mmCIF file of C-alpha atoms in Angstrom:
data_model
loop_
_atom_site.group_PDB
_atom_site.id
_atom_site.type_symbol
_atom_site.label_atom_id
_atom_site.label_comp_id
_atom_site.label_asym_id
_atom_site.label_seq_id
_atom_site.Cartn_x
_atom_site.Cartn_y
_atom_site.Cartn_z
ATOM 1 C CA UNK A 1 12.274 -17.520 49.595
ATOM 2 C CA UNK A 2 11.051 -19.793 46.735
ATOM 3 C CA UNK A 3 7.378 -18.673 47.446
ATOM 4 C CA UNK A 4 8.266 -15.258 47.749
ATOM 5 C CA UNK A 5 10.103 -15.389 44.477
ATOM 6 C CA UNK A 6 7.903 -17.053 42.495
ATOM 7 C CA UNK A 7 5.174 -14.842 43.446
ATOM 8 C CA UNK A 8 6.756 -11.917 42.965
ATOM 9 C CA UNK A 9 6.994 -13.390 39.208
ATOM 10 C CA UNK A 10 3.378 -14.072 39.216
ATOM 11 C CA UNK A 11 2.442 -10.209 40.266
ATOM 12 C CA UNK A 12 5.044 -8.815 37.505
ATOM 13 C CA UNK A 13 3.316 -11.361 34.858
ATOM 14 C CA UNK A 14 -0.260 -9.944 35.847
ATOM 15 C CA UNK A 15 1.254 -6.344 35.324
ATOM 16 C CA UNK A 16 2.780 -6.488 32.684
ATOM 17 C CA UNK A 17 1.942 -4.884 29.449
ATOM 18 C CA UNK A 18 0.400 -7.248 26.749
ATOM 19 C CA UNK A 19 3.658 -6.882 24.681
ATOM 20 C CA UNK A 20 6.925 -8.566 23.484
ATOM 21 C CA UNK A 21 5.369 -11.179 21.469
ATOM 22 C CA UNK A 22 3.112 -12.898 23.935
ATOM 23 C CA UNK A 23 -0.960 -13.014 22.992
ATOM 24 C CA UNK A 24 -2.358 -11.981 26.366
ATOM 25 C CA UNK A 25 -6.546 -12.737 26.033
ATOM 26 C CA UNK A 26 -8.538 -9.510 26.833
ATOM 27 C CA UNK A 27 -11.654 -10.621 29.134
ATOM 28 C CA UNK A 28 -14.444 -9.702 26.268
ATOM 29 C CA UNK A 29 -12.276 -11.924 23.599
ATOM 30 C CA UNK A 30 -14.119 -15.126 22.181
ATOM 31 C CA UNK A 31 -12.486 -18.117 21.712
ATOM 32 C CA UNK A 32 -14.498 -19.068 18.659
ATOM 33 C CA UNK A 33 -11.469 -21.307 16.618
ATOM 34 C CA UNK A 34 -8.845 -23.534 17.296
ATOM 35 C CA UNK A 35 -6.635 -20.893 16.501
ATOM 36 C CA UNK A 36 -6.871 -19.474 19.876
ATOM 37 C CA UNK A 37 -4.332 -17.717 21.203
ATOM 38 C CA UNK A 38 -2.697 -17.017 17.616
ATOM 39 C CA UNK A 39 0.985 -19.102 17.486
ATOM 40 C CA UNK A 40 1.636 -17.309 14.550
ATOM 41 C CA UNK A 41 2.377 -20.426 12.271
ATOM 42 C CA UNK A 42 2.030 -20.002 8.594
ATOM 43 C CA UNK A 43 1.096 -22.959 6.757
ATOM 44 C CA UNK A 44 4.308 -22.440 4.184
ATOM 45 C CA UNK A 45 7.789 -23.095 4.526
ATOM 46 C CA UNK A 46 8.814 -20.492 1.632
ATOM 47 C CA UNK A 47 12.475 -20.052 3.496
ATOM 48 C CA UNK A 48 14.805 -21.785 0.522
ATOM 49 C CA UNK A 49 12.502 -19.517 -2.007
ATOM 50 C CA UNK A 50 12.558 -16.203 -0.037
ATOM 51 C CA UNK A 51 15.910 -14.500 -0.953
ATOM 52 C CA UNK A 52 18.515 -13.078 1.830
ATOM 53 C CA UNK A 53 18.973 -9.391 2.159
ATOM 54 C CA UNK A 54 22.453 -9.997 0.148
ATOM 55 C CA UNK A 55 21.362 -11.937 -2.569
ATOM 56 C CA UNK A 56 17.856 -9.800 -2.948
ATOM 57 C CA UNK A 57 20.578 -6.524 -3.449
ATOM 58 C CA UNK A 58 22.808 -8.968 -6.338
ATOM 59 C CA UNK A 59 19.431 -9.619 -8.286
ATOM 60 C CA UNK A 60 17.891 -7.809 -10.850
ATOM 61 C CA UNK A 61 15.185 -5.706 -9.240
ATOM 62 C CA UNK A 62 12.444 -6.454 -11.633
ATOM 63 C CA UNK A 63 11.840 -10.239 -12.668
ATOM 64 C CA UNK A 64 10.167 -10.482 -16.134
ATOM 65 C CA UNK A 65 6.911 -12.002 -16.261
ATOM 66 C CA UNK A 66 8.497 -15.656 -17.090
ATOM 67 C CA UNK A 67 10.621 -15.216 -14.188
ATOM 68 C CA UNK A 68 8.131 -14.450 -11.901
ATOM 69 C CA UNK A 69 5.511 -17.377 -12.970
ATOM 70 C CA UNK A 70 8.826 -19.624 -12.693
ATOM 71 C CA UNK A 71 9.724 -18.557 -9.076
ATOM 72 C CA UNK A 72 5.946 -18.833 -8.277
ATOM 73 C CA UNK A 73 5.120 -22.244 -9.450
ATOM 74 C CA UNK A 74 8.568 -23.612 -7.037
ATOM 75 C CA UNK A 75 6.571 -22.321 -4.229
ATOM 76 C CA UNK A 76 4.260 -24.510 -2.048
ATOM 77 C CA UNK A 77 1.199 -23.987 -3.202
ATOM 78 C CA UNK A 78 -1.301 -21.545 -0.490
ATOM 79 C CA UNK A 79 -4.308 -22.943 0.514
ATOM 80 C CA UNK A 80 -7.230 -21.469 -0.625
ATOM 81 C CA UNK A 81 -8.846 -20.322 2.437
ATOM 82 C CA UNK A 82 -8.807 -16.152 2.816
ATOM 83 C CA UNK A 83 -6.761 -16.564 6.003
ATOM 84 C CA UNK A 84 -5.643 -20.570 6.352
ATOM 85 C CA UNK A 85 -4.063 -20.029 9.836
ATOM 86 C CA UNK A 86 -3.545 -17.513 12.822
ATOM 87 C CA UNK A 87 -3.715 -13.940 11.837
ATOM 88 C CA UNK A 88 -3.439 -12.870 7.747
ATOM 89 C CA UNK A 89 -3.210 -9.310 6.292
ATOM 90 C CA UNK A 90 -4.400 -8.249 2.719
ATOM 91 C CA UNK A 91 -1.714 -5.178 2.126
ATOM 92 C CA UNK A 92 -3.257 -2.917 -0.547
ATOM 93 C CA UNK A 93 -0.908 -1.553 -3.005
ATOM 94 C CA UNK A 94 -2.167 1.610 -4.430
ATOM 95 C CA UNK A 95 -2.325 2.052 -8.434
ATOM 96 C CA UNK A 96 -1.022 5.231 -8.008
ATOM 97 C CA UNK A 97 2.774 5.060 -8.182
ATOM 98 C CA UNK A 98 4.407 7.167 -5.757
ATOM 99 C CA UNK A 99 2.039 5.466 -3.207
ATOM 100 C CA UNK A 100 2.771 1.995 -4.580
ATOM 101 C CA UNK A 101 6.954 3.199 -4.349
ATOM 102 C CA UNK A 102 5.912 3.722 -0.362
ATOM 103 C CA UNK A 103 4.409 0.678 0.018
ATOM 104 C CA UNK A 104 7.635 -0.864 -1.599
ATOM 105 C CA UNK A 105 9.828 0.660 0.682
ATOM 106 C CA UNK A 106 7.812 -0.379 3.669
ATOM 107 C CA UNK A 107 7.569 -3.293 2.981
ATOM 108 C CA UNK A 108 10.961 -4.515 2.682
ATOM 109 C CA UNK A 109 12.249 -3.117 5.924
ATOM 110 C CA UNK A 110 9.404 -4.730 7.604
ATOM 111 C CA UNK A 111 9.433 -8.250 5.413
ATOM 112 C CA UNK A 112 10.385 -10.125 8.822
ATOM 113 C CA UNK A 113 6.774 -9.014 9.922
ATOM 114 C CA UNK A 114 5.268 -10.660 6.575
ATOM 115 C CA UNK A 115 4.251 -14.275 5.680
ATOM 116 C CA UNK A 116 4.030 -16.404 2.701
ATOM 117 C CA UNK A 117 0.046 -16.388 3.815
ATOM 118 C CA UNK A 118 -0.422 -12.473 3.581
ATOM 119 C CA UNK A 119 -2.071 -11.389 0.186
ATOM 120 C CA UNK A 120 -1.119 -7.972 -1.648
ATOM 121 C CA UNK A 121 -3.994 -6.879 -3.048
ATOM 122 C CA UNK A 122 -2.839 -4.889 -6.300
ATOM 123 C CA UNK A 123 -4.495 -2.330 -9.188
ATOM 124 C CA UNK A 124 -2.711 -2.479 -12.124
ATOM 125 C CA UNK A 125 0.590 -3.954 -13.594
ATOM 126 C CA UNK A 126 3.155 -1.579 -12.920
ATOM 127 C CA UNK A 127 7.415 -2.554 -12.369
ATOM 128 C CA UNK A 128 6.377 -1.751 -8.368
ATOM 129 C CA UNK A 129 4.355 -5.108 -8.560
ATOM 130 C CA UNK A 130 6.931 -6.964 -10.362
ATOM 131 C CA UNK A 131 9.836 -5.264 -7.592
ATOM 132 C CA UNK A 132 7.434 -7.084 -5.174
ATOM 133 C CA UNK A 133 7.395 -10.334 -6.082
ATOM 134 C CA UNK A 134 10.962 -10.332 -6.293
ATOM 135 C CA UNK A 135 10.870 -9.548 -2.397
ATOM 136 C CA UNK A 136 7.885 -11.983 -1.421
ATOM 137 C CA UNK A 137 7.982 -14.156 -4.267
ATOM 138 C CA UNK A 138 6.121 -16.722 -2.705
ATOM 139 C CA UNK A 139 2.664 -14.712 -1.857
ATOM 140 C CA UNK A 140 -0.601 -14.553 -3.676
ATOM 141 C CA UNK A 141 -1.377 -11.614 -5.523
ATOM 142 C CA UNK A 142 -5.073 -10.415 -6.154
ATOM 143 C CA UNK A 143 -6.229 -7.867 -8.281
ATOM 144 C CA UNK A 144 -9.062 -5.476 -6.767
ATOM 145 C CA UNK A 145 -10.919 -4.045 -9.539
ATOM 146 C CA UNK A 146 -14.401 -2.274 -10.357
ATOM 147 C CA UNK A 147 -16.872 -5.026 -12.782
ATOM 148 C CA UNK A 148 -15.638 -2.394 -15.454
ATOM 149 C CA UNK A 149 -12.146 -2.977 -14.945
ATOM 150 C CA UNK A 150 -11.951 -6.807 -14.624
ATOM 151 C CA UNK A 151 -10.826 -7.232 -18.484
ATOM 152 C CA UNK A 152 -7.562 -5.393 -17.119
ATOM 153 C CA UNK A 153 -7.290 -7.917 -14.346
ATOM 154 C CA UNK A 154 -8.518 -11.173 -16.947
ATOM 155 C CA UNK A 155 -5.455 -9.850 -18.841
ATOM 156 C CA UNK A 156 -2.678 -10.508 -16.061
ATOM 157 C CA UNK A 157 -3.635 -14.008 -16.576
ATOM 158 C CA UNK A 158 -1.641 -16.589 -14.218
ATOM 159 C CA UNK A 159 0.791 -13.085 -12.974
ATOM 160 C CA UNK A 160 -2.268 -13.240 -10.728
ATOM 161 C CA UNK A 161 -4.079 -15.563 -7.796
ATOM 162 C CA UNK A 162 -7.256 -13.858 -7.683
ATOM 163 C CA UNK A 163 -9.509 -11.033 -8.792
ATOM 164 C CA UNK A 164 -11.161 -9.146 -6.059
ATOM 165 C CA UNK A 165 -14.858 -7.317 -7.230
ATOM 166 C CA UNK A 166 -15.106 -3.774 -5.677
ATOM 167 C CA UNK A 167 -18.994 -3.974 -4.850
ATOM 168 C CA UNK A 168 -19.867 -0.231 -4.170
ATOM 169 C CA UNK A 169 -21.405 2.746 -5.989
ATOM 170 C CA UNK A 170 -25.076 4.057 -6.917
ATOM 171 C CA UNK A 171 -25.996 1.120 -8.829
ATOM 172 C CA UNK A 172 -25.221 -1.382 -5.897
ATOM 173 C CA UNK A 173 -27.456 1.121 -3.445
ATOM 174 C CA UNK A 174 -30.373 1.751 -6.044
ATOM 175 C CA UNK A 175 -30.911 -1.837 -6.436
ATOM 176 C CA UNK A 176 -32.014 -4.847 -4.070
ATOM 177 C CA UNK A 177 -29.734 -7.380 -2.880
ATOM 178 C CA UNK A 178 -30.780 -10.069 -5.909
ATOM 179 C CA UNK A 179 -29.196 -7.592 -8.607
ATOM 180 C CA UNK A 180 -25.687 -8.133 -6.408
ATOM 181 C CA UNK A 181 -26.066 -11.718 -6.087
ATOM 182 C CA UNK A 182 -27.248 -11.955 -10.231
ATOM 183 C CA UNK A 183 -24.170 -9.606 -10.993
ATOM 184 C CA UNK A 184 -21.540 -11.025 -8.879
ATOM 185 C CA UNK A 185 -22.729 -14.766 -9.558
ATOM 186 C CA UNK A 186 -21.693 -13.775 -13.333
ATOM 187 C CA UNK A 187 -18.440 -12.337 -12.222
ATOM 188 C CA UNK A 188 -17.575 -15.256 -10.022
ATOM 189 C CA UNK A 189 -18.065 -17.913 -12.649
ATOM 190 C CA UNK A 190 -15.306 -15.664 -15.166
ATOM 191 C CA UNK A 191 -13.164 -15.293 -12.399
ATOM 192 C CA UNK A 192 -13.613 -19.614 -11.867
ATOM 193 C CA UNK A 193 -13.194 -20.474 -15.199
ATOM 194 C CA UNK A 194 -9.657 -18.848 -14.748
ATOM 195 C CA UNK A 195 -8.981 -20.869 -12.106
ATOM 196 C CA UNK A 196 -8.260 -18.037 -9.781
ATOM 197 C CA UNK A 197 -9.885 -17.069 -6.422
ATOM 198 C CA UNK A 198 -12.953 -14.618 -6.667
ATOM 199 C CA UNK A 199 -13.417 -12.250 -3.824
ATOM 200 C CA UNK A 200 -15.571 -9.280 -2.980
ATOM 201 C CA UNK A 201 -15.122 -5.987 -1.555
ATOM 202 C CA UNK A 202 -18.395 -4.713 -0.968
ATOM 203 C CA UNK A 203 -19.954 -1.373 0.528
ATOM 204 C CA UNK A 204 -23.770 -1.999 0.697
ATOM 205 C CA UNK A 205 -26.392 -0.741 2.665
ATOM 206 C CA UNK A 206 -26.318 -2.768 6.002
ATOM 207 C CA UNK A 207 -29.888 -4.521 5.767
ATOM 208 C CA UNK A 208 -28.284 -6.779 2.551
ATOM 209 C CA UNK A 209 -27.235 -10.134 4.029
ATOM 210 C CA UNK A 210 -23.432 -10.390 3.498
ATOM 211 C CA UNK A 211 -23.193 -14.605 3.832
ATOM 212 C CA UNK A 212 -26.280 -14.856 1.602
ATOM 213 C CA UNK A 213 -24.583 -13.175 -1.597
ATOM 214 C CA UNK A 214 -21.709 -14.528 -1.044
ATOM 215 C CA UNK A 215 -23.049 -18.264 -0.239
ATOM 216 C CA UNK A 216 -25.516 -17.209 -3.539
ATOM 217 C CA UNK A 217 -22.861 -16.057 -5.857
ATOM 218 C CA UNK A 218 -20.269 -18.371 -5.345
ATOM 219 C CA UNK A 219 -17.667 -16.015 -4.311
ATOM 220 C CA UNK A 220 -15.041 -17.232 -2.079
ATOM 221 C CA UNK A 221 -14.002 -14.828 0.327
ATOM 222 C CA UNK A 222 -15.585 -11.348 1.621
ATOM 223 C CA UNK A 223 -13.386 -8.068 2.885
ATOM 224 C CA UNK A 224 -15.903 -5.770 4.294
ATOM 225 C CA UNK A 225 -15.029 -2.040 3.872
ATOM 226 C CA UNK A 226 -16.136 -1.258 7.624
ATOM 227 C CA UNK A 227 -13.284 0.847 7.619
ATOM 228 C CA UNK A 228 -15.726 3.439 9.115
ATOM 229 C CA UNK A 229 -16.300 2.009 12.127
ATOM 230 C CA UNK A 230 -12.809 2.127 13.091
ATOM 231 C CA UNK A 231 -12.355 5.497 11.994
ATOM 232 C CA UNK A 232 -15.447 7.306 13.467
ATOM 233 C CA UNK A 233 -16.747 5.084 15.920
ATOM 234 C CA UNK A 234 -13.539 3.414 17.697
ATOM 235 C CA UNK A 235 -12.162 -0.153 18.143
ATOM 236 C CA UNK A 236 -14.776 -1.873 20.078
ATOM 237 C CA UNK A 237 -17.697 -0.436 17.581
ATOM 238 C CA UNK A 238 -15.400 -1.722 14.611
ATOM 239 C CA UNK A 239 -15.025 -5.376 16.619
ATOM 240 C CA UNK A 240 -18.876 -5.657 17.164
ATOM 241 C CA UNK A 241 -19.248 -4.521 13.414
ATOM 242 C CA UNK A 242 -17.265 -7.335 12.144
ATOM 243 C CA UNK A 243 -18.056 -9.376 14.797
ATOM 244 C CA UNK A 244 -21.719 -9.426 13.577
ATOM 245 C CA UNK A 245 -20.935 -10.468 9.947
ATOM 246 C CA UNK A 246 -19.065 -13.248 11.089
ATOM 247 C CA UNK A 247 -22.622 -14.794 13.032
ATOM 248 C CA UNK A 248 -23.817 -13.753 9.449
ATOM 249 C CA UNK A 249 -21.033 -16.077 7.812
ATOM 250 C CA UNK A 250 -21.984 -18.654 10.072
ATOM 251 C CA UNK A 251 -25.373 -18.794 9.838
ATOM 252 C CA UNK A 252 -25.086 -19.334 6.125
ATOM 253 C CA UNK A 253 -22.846 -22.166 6.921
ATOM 254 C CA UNK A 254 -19.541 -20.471 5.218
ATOM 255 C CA UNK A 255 -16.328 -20.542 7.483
ATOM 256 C CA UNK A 256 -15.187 -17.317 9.297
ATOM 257 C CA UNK A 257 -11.933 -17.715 7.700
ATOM 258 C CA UNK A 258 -12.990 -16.326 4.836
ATOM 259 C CA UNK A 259 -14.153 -12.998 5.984
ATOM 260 C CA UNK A 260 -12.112 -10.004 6.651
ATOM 261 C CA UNK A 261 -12.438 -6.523 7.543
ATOM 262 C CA UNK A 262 -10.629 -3.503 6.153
ATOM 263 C CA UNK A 263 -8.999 -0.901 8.294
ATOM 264 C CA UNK A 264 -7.470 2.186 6.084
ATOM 265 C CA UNK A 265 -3.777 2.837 7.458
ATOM 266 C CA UNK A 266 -3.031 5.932 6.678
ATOM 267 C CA UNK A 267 -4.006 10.216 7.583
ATOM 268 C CA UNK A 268 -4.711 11.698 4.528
ATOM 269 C CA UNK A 269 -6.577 14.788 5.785
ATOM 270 C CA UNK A 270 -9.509 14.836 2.288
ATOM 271 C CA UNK A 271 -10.213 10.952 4.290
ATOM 272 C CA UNK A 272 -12.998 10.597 6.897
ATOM 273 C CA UNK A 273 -12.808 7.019 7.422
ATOM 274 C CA UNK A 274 -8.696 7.111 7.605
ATOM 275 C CA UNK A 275 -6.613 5.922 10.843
ATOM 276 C CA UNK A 276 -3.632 6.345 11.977
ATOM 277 C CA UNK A 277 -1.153 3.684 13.266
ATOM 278 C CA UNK A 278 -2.575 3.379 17.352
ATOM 279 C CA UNK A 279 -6.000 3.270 16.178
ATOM 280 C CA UNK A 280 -5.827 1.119 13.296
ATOM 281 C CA UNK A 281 -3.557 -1.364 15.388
ATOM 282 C CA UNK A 282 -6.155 -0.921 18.409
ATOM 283 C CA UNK A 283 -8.944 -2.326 16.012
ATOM 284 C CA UNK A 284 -6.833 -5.131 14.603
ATOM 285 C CA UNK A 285 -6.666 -6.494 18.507
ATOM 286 C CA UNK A 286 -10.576 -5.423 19.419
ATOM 287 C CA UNK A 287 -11.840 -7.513 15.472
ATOM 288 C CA UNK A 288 -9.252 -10.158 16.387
ATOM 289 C CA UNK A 289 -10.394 -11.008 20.122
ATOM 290 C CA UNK A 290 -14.113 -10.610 18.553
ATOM 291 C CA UNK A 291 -13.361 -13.786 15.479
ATOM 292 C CA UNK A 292 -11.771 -11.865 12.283
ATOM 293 C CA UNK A 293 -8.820 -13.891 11.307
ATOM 294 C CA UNK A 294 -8.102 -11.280 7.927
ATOM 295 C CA UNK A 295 -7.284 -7.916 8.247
ATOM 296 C CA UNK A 296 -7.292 -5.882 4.768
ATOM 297 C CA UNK A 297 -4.763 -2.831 5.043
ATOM 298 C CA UNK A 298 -5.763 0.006 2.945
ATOM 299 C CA UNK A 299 -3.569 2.689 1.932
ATOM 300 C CA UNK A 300 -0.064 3.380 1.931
ATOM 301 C CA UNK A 301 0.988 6.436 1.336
ATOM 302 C CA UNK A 302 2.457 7.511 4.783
ATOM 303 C CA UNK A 303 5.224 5.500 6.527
ATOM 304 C CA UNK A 304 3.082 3.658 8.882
ATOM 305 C CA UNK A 305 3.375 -0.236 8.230
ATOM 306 C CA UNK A 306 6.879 -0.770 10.674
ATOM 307 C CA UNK A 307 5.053 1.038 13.606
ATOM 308 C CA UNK A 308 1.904 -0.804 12.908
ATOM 309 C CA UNK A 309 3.877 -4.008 12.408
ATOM 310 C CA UNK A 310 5.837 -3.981 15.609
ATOM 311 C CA UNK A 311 2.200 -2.704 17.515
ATOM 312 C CA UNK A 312 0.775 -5.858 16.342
ATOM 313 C CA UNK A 313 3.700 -7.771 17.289
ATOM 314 C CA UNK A 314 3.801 -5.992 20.949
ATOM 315 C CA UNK A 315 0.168 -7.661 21.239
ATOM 316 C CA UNK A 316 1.353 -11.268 20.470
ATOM 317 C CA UNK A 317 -0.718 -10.968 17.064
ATOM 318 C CA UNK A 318 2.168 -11.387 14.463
ATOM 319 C CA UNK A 319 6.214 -11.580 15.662
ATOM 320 C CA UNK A 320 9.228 -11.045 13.558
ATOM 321 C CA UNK A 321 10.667 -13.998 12.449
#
């Protein structure tokens, strides 16, 4: 009866679902880092920081900026690494504001889902930015901005972590890859002398060699806007896509850790590169089980980030605490 028992157990396990929390490997995943399968740590114990759902409804909504810098600097201090351990998201929060007010909303009913390790990636100072720290007051915050607005970012001063370089346009695709590296080698060294983190978002024709310019300019981290692949191509294309700028990484001897890939959350209809929650969450899994350890969530507009949240969860990829 034992037997019988425990291998009736063993043919329910093998049927089952991926789901519930538990990182089932996919036979085409790589085990390429010690971090395989994800155990969802987070290198941060932010608990006596993070507020309670009580005492986050008694406090002011919006800190001031002293506030904020004061509640920041009680925090452990995040490691520098794009994503130090398991899986880490970079949640975009849109400069406009009723889009920003989504992500807001979101993201407090789904703050079990977030860690202390996860980035938001902002636009502008705006009281939605300051109503977020207040919620995850113990995250980095990066600023995303074209080389023309990176005076608006310089001028945020310590109310941000690190100042991401959009790398896209006519003059990145007109020129060859050593205008990039001279340009963002220039950026990087402003963005150092701050003592903040310098990434780059780049969209670049696909011969340039991603780990080169970044190796070459001194940047720290990359978030590739593949977005595409997901989007028009499917899951496994979007995988191999990242999967192959990863080698790239390697073979310029920088860590993999400090690449991700952006997915765009979201189904604004004017969008061709645009997914909705089942795809978006189906390439998270496919990039994951391929080596990308940072996942950069773009838009926010429609109320997709609990279904996505509690997707990624089902797959064993990030669990509520």
């Amino acid at each position: 009866m034992k037997c019988l028992v425990l291998s009736l157990f063993a043919v329910i396990a093998a049927c089952a679902e991926p789901a519930d929390g538990v990182f089932v490997p996919e036979p085409d995943d790589e085990e390429i880092d010690p971090a395989d399968p994800p155990l969802d740590p987070d290198p941060l114990d932010t608990e006596e920081f993070t507020p309670s759902d009580e005492e986050l409804a008694a406090l002011p909504e919006l800190p001031t900026d002293d506030e904020a810098l004061e509640i920041k600097a009680r925090c452990p201090k995040r490691p520098a690494r794009l994503s130090p351990v398991g899986l880490t998201f970079v949640i975009h929060i849109s400069k406009h504001e009723d889009e920003a007010g989504a992500a807001l909303r979101q993201l407090k009913d789904v703050r079990r889902f977030i860690r202390a390790r996860d980035i938001f990636m902002i636009e502008r100072k705006a009281p939605v930015v300051a109503a977020l720290r207040r919620v995850f007051p113990c995250n980095d915050f990066h600023f995303i901005a074209y080389p023309d607005e990176l005076d608006n970012a310089f001028a945020l001063g310590k109310l941000v972590d690190g100042i991401a370089v959009d790398w896209e346009g006519a003059g990145v695709w007109s020129n060859p890859q050593s205008f990039s590296i001279d340009k963002l080698r220039g950026y990087a060294a402003k963005i150092h002398n701050r003592n903040q983190v310098a990434g780059l978002v780049p969209y670049w024709p696909n011969g340039f060699n991603d780990g080169h310019i970044v190796n070459a300019s001194n940047m720290n981290y990359e978030l590739a806007q593949i977005q595409n692949r997901c989007a028009n191509d499917g899951a496994e294309a979007f995988a191999l896509s990242a999967r192959s700028l990863i080698r790239n990484f390697r073979d310029n001897n920088l860590a993999l850790r400090d690449f991700g890939a952006e997915i765009s959350l979201s189904s604004f209809a004017f969008a061709d590169n645009h997914t909705g929650v089942d795809r978006s969450a189906a390439c998270t899994r496919k990039a994951y089980g391929k080596g990308t350890r940072a996942i950069y969530l773009y838009g926010n507009g429609h109320p997709h980030y609990d279904k996505y949240f509690r997707r990624i969860a089902r797959m064993g990829l990030r669990g509520a605490r």
